[in-house]
Tab-separated table of C-alpha atoms and ligand atoms in Angstrom:
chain	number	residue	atom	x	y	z
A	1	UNK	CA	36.101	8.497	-16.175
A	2	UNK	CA	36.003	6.102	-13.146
A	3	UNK	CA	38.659	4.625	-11.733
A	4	UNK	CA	39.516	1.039	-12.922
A	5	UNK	CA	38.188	-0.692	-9.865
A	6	UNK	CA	34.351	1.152	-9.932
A	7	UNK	CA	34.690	0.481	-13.818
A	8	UNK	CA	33.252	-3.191	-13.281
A	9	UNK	CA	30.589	-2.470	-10.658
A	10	UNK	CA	26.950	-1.960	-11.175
A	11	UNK	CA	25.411	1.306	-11.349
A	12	UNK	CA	22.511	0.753	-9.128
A	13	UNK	CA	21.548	-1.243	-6.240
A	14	UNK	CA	20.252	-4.791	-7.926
A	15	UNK	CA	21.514	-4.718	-11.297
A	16	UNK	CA	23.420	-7.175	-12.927
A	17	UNK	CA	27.365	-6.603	-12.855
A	18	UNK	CA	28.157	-5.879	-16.373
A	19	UNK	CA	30.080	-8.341	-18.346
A	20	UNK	CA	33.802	-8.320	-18.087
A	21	UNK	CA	34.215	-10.258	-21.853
A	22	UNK	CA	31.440	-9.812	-24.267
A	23	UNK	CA	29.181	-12.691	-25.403
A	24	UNK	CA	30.994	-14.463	-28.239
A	25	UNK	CA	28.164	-14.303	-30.754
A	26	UNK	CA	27.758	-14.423	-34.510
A	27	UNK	CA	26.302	-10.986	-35.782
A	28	UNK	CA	26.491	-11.162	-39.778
A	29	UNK	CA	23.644	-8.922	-40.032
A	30	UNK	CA	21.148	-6.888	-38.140
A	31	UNK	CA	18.457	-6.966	-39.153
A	32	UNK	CA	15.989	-3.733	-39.563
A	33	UNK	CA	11.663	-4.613	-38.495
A	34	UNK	CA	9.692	-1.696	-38.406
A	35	UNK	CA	7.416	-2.869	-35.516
A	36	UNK	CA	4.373	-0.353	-36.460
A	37	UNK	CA	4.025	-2.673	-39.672
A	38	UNK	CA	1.795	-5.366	-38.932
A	39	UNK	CA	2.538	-7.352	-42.004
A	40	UNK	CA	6.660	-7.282	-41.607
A	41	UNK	CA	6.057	-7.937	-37.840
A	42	UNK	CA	4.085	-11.145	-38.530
A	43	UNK	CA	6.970	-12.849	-40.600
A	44	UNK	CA	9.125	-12.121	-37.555
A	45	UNK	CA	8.841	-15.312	-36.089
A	46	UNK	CA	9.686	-17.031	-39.224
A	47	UNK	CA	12.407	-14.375	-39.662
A	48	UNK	CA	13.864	-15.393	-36.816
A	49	UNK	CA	15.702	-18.586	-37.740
A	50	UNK	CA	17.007	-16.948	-40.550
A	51	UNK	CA	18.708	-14.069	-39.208
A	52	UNK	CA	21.603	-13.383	-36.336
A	53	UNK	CA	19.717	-10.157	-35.213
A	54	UNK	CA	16.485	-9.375	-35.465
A	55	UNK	CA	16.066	-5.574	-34.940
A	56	UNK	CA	12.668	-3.820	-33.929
A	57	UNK	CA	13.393	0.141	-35.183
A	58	UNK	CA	11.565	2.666	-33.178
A	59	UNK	CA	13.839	5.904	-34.813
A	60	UNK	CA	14.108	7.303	-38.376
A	61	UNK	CA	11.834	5.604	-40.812
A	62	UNK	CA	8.942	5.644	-38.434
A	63	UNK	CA	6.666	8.496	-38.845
A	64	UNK	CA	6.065	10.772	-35.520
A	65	UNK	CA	2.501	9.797	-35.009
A	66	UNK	CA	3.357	5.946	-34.984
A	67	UNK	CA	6.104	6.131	-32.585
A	68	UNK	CA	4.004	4.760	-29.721
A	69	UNK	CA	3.003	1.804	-32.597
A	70	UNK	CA	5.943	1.307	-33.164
A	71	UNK	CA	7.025	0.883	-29.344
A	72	UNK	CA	3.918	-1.799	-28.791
A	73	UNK	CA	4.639	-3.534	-31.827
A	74	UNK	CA	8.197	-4.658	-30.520
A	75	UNK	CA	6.885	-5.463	-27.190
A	76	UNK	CA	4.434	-7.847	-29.040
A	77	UNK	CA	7.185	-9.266	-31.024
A	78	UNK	CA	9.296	-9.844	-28.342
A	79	UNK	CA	6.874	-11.385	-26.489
A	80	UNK	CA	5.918	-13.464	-29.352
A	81	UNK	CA	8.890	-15.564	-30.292
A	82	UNK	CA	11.558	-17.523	-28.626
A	83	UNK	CA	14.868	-15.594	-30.057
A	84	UNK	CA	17.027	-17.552	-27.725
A	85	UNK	CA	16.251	-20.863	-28.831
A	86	UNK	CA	17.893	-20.173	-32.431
A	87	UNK	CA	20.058	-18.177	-30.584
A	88	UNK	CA	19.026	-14.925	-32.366
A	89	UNK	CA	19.652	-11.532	-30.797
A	90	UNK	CA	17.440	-9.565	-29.834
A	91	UNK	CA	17.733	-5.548	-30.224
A	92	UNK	CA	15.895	-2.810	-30.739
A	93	UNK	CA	16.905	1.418	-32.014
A	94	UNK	CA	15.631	3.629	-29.144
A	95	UNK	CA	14.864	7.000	-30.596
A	96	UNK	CA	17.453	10.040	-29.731
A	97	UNK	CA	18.641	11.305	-26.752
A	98	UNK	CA	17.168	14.745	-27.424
A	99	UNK	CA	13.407	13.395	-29.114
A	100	UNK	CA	10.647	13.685	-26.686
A	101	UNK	CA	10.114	9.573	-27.211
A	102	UNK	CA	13.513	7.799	-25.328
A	103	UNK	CA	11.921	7.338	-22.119
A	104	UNK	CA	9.160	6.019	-23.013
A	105	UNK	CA	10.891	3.716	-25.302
A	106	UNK	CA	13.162	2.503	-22.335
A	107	UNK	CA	10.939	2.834	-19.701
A	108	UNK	CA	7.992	0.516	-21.409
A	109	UNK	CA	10.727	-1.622	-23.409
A	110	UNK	CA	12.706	-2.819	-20.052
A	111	UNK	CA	9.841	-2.943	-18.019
A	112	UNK	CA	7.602	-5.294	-20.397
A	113	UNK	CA	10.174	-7.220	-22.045
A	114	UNK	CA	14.150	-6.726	-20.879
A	115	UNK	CA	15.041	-9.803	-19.543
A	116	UNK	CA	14.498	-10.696	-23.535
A	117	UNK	CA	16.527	-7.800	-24.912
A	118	UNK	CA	20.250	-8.096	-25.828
A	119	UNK	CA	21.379	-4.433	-26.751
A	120	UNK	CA	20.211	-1.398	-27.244
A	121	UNK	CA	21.273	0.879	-30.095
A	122	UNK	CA	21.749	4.733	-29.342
A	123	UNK	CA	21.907	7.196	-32.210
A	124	UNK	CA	23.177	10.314	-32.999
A	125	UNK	CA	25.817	9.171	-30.099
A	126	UNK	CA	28.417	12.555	-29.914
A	127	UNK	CA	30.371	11.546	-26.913
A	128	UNK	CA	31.003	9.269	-23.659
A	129	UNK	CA	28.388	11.972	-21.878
A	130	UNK	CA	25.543	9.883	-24.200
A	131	UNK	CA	26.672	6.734	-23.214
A	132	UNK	CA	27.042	7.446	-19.310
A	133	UNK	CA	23.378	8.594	-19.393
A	134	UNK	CA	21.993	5.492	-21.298
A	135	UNK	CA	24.399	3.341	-18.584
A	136	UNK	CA	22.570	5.151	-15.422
A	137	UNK	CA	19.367	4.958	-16.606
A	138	UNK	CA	19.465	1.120	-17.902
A	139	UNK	CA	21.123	0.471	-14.443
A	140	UNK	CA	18.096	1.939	-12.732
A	141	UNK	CA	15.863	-0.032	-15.127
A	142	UNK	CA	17.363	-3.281	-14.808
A	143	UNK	CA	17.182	-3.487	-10.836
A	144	UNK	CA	13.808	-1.702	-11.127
A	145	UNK	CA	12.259	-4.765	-12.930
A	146	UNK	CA	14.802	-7.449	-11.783
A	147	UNK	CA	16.313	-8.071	-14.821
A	148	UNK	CA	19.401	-10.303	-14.159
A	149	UNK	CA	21.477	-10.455	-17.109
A	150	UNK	CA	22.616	-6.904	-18.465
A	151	UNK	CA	21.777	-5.046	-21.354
A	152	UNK	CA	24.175	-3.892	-23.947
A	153	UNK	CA	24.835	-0.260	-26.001
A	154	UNK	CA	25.368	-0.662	-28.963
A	155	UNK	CA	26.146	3.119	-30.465
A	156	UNK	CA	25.389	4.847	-34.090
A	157	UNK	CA	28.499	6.823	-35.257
A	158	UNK	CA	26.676	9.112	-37.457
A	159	UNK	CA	27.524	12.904	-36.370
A	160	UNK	CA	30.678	14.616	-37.062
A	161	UNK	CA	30.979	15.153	-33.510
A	162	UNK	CA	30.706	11.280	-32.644
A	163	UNK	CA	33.129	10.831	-34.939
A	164	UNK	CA	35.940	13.235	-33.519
A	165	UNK	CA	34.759	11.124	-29.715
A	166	UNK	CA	34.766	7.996	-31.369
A	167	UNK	CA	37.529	6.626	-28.965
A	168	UNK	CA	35.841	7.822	-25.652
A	169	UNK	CA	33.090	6.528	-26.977
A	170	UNK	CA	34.127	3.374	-27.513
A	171	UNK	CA	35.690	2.876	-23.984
A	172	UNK	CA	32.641	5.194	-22.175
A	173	UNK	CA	31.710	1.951	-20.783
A	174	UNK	CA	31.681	-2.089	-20.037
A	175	UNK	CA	27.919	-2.119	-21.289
A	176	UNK	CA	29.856	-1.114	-24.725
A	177	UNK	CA	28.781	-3.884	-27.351
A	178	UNK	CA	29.644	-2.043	-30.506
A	179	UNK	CA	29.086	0.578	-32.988
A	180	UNK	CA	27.810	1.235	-36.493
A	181	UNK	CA	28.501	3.669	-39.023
A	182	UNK	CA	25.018	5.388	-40.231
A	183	UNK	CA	26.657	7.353	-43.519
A	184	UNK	CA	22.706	9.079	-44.297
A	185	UNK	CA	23.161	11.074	-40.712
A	186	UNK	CA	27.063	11.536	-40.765
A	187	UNK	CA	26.994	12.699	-44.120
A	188	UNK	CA	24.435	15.350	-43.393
A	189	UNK	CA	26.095	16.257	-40.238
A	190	UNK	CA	29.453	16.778	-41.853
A	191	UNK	CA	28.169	18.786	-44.898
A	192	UNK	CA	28.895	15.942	-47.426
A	193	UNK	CA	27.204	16.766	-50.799
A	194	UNK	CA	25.907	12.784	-51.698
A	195	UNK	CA	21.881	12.103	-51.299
A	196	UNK	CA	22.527	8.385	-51.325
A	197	UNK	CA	22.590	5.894	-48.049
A	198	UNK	CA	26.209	4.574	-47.634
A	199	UNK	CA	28.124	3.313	-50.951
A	200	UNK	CA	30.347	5.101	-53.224
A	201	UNK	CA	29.426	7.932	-55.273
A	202	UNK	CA	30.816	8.434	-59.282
A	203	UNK	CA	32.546	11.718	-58.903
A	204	UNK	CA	34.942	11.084	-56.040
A	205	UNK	CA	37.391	9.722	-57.860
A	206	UNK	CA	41.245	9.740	-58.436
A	207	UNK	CA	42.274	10.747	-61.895
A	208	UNK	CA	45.342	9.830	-63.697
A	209	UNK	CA	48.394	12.338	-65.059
A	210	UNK	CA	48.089	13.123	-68.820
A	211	UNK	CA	49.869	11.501	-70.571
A	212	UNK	CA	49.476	12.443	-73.888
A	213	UNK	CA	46.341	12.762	-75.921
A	214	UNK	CA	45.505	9.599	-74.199
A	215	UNK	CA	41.989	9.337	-72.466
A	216	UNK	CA	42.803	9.776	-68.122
A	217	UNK	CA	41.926	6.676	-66.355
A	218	UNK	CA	40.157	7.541	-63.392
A	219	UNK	CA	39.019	5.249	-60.655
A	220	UNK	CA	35.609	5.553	-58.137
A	221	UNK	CA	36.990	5.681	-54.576
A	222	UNK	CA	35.421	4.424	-51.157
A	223	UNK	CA	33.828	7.654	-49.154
A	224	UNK	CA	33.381	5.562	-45.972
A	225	UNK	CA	37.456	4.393	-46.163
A	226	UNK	CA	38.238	7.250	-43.187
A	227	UNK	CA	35.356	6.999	-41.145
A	228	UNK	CA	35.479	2.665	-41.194
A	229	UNK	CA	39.620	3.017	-40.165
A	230	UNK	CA	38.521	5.050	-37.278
A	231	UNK	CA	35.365	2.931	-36.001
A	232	UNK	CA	37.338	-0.219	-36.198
A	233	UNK	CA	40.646	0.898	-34.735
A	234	UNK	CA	38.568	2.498	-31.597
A	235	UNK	CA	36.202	-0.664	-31.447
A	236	UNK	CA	38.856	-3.480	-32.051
A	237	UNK	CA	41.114	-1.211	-29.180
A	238	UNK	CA	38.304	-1.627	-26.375
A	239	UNK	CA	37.264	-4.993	-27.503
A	240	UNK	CA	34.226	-4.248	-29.028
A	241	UNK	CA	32.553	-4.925	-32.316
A	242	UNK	CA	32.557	-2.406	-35.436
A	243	UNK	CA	29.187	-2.912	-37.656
A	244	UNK	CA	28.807	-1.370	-41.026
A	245	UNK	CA	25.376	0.307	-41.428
A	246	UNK	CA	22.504	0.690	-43.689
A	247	UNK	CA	23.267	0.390	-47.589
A	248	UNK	CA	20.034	1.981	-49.292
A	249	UNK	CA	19.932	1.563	-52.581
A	250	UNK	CA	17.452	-2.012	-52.525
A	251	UNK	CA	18.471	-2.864	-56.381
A	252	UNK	CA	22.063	-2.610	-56.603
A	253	UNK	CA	22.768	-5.734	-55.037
A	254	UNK	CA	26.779	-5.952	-56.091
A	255	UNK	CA	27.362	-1.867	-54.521
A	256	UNK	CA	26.393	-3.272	-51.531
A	257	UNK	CA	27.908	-6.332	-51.737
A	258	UNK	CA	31.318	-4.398	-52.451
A	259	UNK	CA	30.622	-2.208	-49.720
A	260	UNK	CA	29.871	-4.518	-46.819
A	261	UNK	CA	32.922	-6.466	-48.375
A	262	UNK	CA	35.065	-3.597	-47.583
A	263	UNK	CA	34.045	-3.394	-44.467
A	264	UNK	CA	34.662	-7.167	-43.499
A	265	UNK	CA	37.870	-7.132	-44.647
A	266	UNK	CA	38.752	-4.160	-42.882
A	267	UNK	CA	37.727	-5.598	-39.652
A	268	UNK	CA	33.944	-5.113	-39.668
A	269	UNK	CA	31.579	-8.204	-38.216
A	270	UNK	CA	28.960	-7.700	-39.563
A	271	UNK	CA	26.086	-4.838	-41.194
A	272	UNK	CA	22.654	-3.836	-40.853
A	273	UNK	CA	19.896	-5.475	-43.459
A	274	UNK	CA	16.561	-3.952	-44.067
A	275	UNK	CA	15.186	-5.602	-47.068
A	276	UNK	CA	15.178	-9.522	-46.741
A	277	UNK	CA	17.202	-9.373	-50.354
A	278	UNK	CA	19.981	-7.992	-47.991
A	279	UNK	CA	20.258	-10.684	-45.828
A	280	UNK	CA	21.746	-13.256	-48.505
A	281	UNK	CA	24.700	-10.681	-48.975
A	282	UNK	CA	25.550	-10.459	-45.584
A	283	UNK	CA	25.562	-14.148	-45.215
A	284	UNK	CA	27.904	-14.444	-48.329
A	285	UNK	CA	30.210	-11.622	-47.180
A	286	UNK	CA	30.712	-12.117	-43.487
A	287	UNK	CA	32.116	-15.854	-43.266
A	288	UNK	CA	35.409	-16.068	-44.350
A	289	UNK	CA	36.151	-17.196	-48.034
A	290	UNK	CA	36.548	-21.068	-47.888
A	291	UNK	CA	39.698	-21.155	-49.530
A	292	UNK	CA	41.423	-18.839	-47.385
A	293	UNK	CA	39.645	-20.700	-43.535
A	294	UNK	CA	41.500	-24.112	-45.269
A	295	UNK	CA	44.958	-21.811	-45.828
A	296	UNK	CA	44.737	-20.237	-42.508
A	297	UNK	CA	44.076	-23.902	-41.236
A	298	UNK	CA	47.266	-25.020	-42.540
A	299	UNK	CA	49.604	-21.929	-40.878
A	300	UNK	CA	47.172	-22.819	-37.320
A	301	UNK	CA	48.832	-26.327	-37.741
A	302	UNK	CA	51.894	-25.533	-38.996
A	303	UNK	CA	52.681	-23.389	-35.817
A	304	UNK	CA	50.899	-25.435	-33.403
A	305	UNK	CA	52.039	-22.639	-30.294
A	306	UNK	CA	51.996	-19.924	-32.692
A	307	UNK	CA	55.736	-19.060	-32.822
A	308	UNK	CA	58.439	-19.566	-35.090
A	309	UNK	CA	59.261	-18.974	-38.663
A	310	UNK	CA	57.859	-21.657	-41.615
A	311	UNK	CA	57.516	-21.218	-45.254
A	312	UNK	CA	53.513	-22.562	-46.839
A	313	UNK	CA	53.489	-22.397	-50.203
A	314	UNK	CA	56.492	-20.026	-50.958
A	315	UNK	CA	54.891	-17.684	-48.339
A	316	UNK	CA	56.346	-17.292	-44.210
A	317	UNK	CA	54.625	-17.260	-41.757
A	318	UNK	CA	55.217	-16.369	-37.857
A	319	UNK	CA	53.582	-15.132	-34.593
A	320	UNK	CA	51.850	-12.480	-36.255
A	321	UNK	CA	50.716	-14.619	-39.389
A	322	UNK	CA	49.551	-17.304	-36.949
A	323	UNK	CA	47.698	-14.214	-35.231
A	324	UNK	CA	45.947	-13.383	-38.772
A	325	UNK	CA	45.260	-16.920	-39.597
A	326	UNK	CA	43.282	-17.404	-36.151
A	327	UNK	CA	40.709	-14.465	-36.842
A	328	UNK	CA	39.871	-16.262	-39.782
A	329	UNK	CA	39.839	-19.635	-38.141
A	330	UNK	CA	37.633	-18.476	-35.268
A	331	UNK	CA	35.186	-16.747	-37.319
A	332	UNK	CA	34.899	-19.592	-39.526
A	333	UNK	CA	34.389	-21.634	-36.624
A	334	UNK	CA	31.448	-19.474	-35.610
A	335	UNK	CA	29.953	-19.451	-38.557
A	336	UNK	CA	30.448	-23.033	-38.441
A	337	UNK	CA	28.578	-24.076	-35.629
A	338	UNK	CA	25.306	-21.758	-36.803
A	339	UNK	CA	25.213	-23.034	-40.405
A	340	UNK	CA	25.825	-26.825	-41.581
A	341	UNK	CA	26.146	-25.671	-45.123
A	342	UNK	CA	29.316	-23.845	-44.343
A	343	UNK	CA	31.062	-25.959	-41.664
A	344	UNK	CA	31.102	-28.851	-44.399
A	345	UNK	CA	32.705	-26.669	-46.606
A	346	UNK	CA	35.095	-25.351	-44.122
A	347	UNK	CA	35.995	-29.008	-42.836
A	348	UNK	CA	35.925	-27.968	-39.550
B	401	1VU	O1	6.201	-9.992	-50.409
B	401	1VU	P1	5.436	-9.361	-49.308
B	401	1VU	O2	4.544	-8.232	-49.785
B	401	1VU	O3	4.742	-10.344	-48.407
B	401	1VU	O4	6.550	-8.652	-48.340
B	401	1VU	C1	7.314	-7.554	-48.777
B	401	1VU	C2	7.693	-6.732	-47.558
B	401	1VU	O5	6.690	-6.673	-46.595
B	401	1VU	C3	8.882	-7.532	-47.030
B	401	1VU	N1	9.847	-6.677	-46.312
B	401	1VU	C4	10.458	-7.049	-45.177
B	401	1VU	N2	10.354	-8.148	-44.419
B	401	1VU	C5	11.139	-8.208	-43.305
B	401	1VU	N3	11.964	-7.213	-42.933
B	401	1VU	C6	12.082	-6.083	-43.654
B	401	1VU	N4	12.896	-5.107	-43.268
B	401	1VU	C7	11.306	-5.969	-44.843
B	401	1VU	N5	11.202	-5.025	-45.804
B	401	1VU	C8	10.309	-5.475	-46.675
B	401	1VU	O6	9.540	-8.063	-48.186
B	401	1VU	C9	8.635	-8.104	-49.303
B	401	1VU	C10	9.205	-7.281	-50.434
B	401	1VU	O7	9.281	-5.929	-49.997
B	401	1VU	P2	9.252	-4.710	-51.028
B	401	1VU	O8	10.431	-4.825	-51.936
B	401	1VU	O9	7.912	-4.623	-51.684
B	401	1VU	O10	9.509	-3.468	-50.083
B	401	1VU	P3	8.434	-2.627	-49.271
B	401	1VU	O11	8.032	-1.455	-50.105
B	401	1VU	O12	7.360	-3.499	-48.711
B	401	1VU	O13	9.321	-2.115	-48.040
B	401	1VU	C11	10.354	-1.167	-48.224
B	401	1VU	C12	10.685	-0.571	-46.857
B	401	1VU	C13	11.875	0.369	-47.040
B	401	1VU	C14	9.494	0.239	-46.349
B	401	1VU	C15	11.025	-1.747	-45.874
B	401	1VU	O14	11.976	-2.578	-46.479
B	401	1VU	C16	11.525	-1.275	-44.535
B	401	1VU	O15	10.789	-0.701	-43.744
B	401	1VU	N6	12.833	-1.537	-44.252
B	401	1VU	C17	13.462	-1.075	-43.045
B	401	1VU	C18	13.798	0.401	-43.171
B	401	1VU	C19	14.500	0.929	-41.962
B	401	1VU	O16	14.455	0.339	-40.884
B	401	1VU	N7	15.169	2.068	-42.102
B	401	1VU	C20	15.918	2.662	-41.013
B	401	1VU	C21	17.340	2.232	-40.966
B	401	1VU	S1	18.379	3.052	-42.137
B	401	1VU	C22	18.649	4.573	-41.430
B	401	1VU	O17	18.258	4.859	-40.351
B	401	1VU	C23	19.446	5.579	-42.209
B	401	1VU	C24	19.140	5.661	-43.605
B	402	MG	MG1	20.541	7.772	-38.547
């Protein structure tokens, strides 16, 4: 680990300094391209506007022999629209540390178009060593091709291993923008017995004591509780962002409604979309429910310096209530300022 002062300082000669507070940026949803696809790629420019992250995916879900597609298809992409002036993020998925493809993915992506690129997602992260070696080399790459404002890491928490790192992880470095769950990989990796991508699954459940001859209630219960806890608490703790990841089932719109729902209200920002139907669910779920931005108003007003005891509605409030009510009031501001829709509904 270095030492605080060397913490802040650039890792090669020319690069940017990396940021000391993180862009303040709305991130409801990432969403998933598959650059190789010539068709998808076209509506990115349209996509664009619509979207807080538009995502160009160069690892799973691209087949081996269009990996090198794949790479020139984001490069056109980039290239091809103006992200910044809707103030859409840019990012793509590099491929794995250990697949013969990352350096070429790096090498070509910050060399042709990283002065364009916000972050960089890692997968299959295990542990701080991951994130030191995608620090160096980015360094190298930035000063290499003068690229002046640094690019963020933005890591996968989908092996068992990442997950028992997930706090050195987290802190392995001030390029840190975030994580993501990725429940397909973790599950595999930690021997769980579901086939499905993220979501619940019917048989773990909680049953009931008999009582009687009467049927056993039994309720379904959320696999991805544990794992979410631990992401946020190590994210929130380094002042970084905690993402929810991919929900796979395409046709079950309310499971994956109820799933990146958890997630927001557990402290999640946002989730990853890739089908356009997903996009409307992340909107809906991650902005805060109008009725509760116009309560958390009130306690923001009641307690204009945020201390003291007063009673709203039968309910106190104090320091730490004001604290709650100002997550929501931020966000909602956010959200605010990127959609015109909402911010007349907030009254903000
Ligand atoms: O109506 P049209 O035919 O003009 O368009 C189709 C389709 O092209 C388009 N579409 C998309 N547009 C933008 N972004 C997308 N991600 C996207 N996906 C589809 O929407 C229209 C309707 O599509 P569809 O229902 O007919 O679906 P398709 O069979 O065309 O596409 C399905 C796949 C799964 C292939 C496509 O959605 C996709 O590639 N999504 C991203 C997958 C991905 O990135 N997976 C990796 C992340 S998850 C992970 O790593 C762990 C599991
Ligand atoms: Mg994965």
């Amino acid at each position: 680990m270095k030492l605080p002062r060397r913490f802040f300082q650039p890792l090669a000669t020319g690069a940017p300094a990396p940021f000391r507070e993180l862009p303040v940026r709305l991130e409801r949803m990432i969403h998933f391209v598959p650059p190789h696809n010539d068709k998808v790629r076209a509506r990115v420019p349209e996509l664009a506007g619509t979207v807080d992250v538009v995502l160009g995916n160069l690892e799973d879900a691209v087949p081996a022999d269009q990996k090198e597609a794949a790479r020139k298809g984001f490069v056109a992409m980039a290239q091809a629209t103006d992200f910044a002036a809707t103030g859409t993020g840019l990012w793509t998925r590099i491929n794995a540390l250990n697949s013969p493809w990352i350096l070429d993915d790096l090498f070509t992506i910050v060399a042709e178009v990283g002065s364009k690129l916000d972050v960089v997602m890692v997968p299959k992260v295990e542990g701080p060593w991951d994130i030191h070696y995608i620090d160096q080399l980015l360094a190298q790459l930035e000063a290499r091709h003068g690229v002046t404002k640094p690019i963020l890491v933005h890591a996968i928490l989908e092996t068992a291993e990442g997950v028992a790192n997930v706090d050195a992880i987290a802190s392995a470095s001030p390029r840190m923008h975030g994580m993501s769950l990725g429940p397909a990989d973790l599950a595999a990796s930690r021997g769980m017995k579901t086939t499905r991508v993220g979501g619940g699954h019917p048989d773990y459940r909680v049953i009931a004591d008999p009582a009687g001859d009467a049927p056993r209630a039994s309720a379904q219960q959320d696999l991805w509780h544990y794992t979410i806890a631990r992401m946020v608490d190590a994210c929130m703790a380094n002042g970084i962002k905690a993402f929810y990841g991919p929900f796979g089932d395409f046709s079950d719109g309310d499971a994956c409604e109820a799933q990146f729902r958890n997630a927001f209200l557990m402290g999640c920002a946002g989730a990853w979309t890739l089908h356009p139907s997903q996009v409307a669910i992340a909107k809906r779920v991650f902005a805060p429910d109008p009725a509760e931005v116009a309560f958390a108003a009130r306690i923001v007003e009641a307690m204009p310096d945020g201390t003291g005891a007063v009673m709203l509605d039968g309910k106190m409030q104090d320091d730490a209530t004001w604290k709650q009510a100002k997550v929501i009031v931020d966000l909602a501001k956010l959200v605010a300022a990127k959609d015109p829709e909402l911010a007349a509904v907030y009254k903000l």
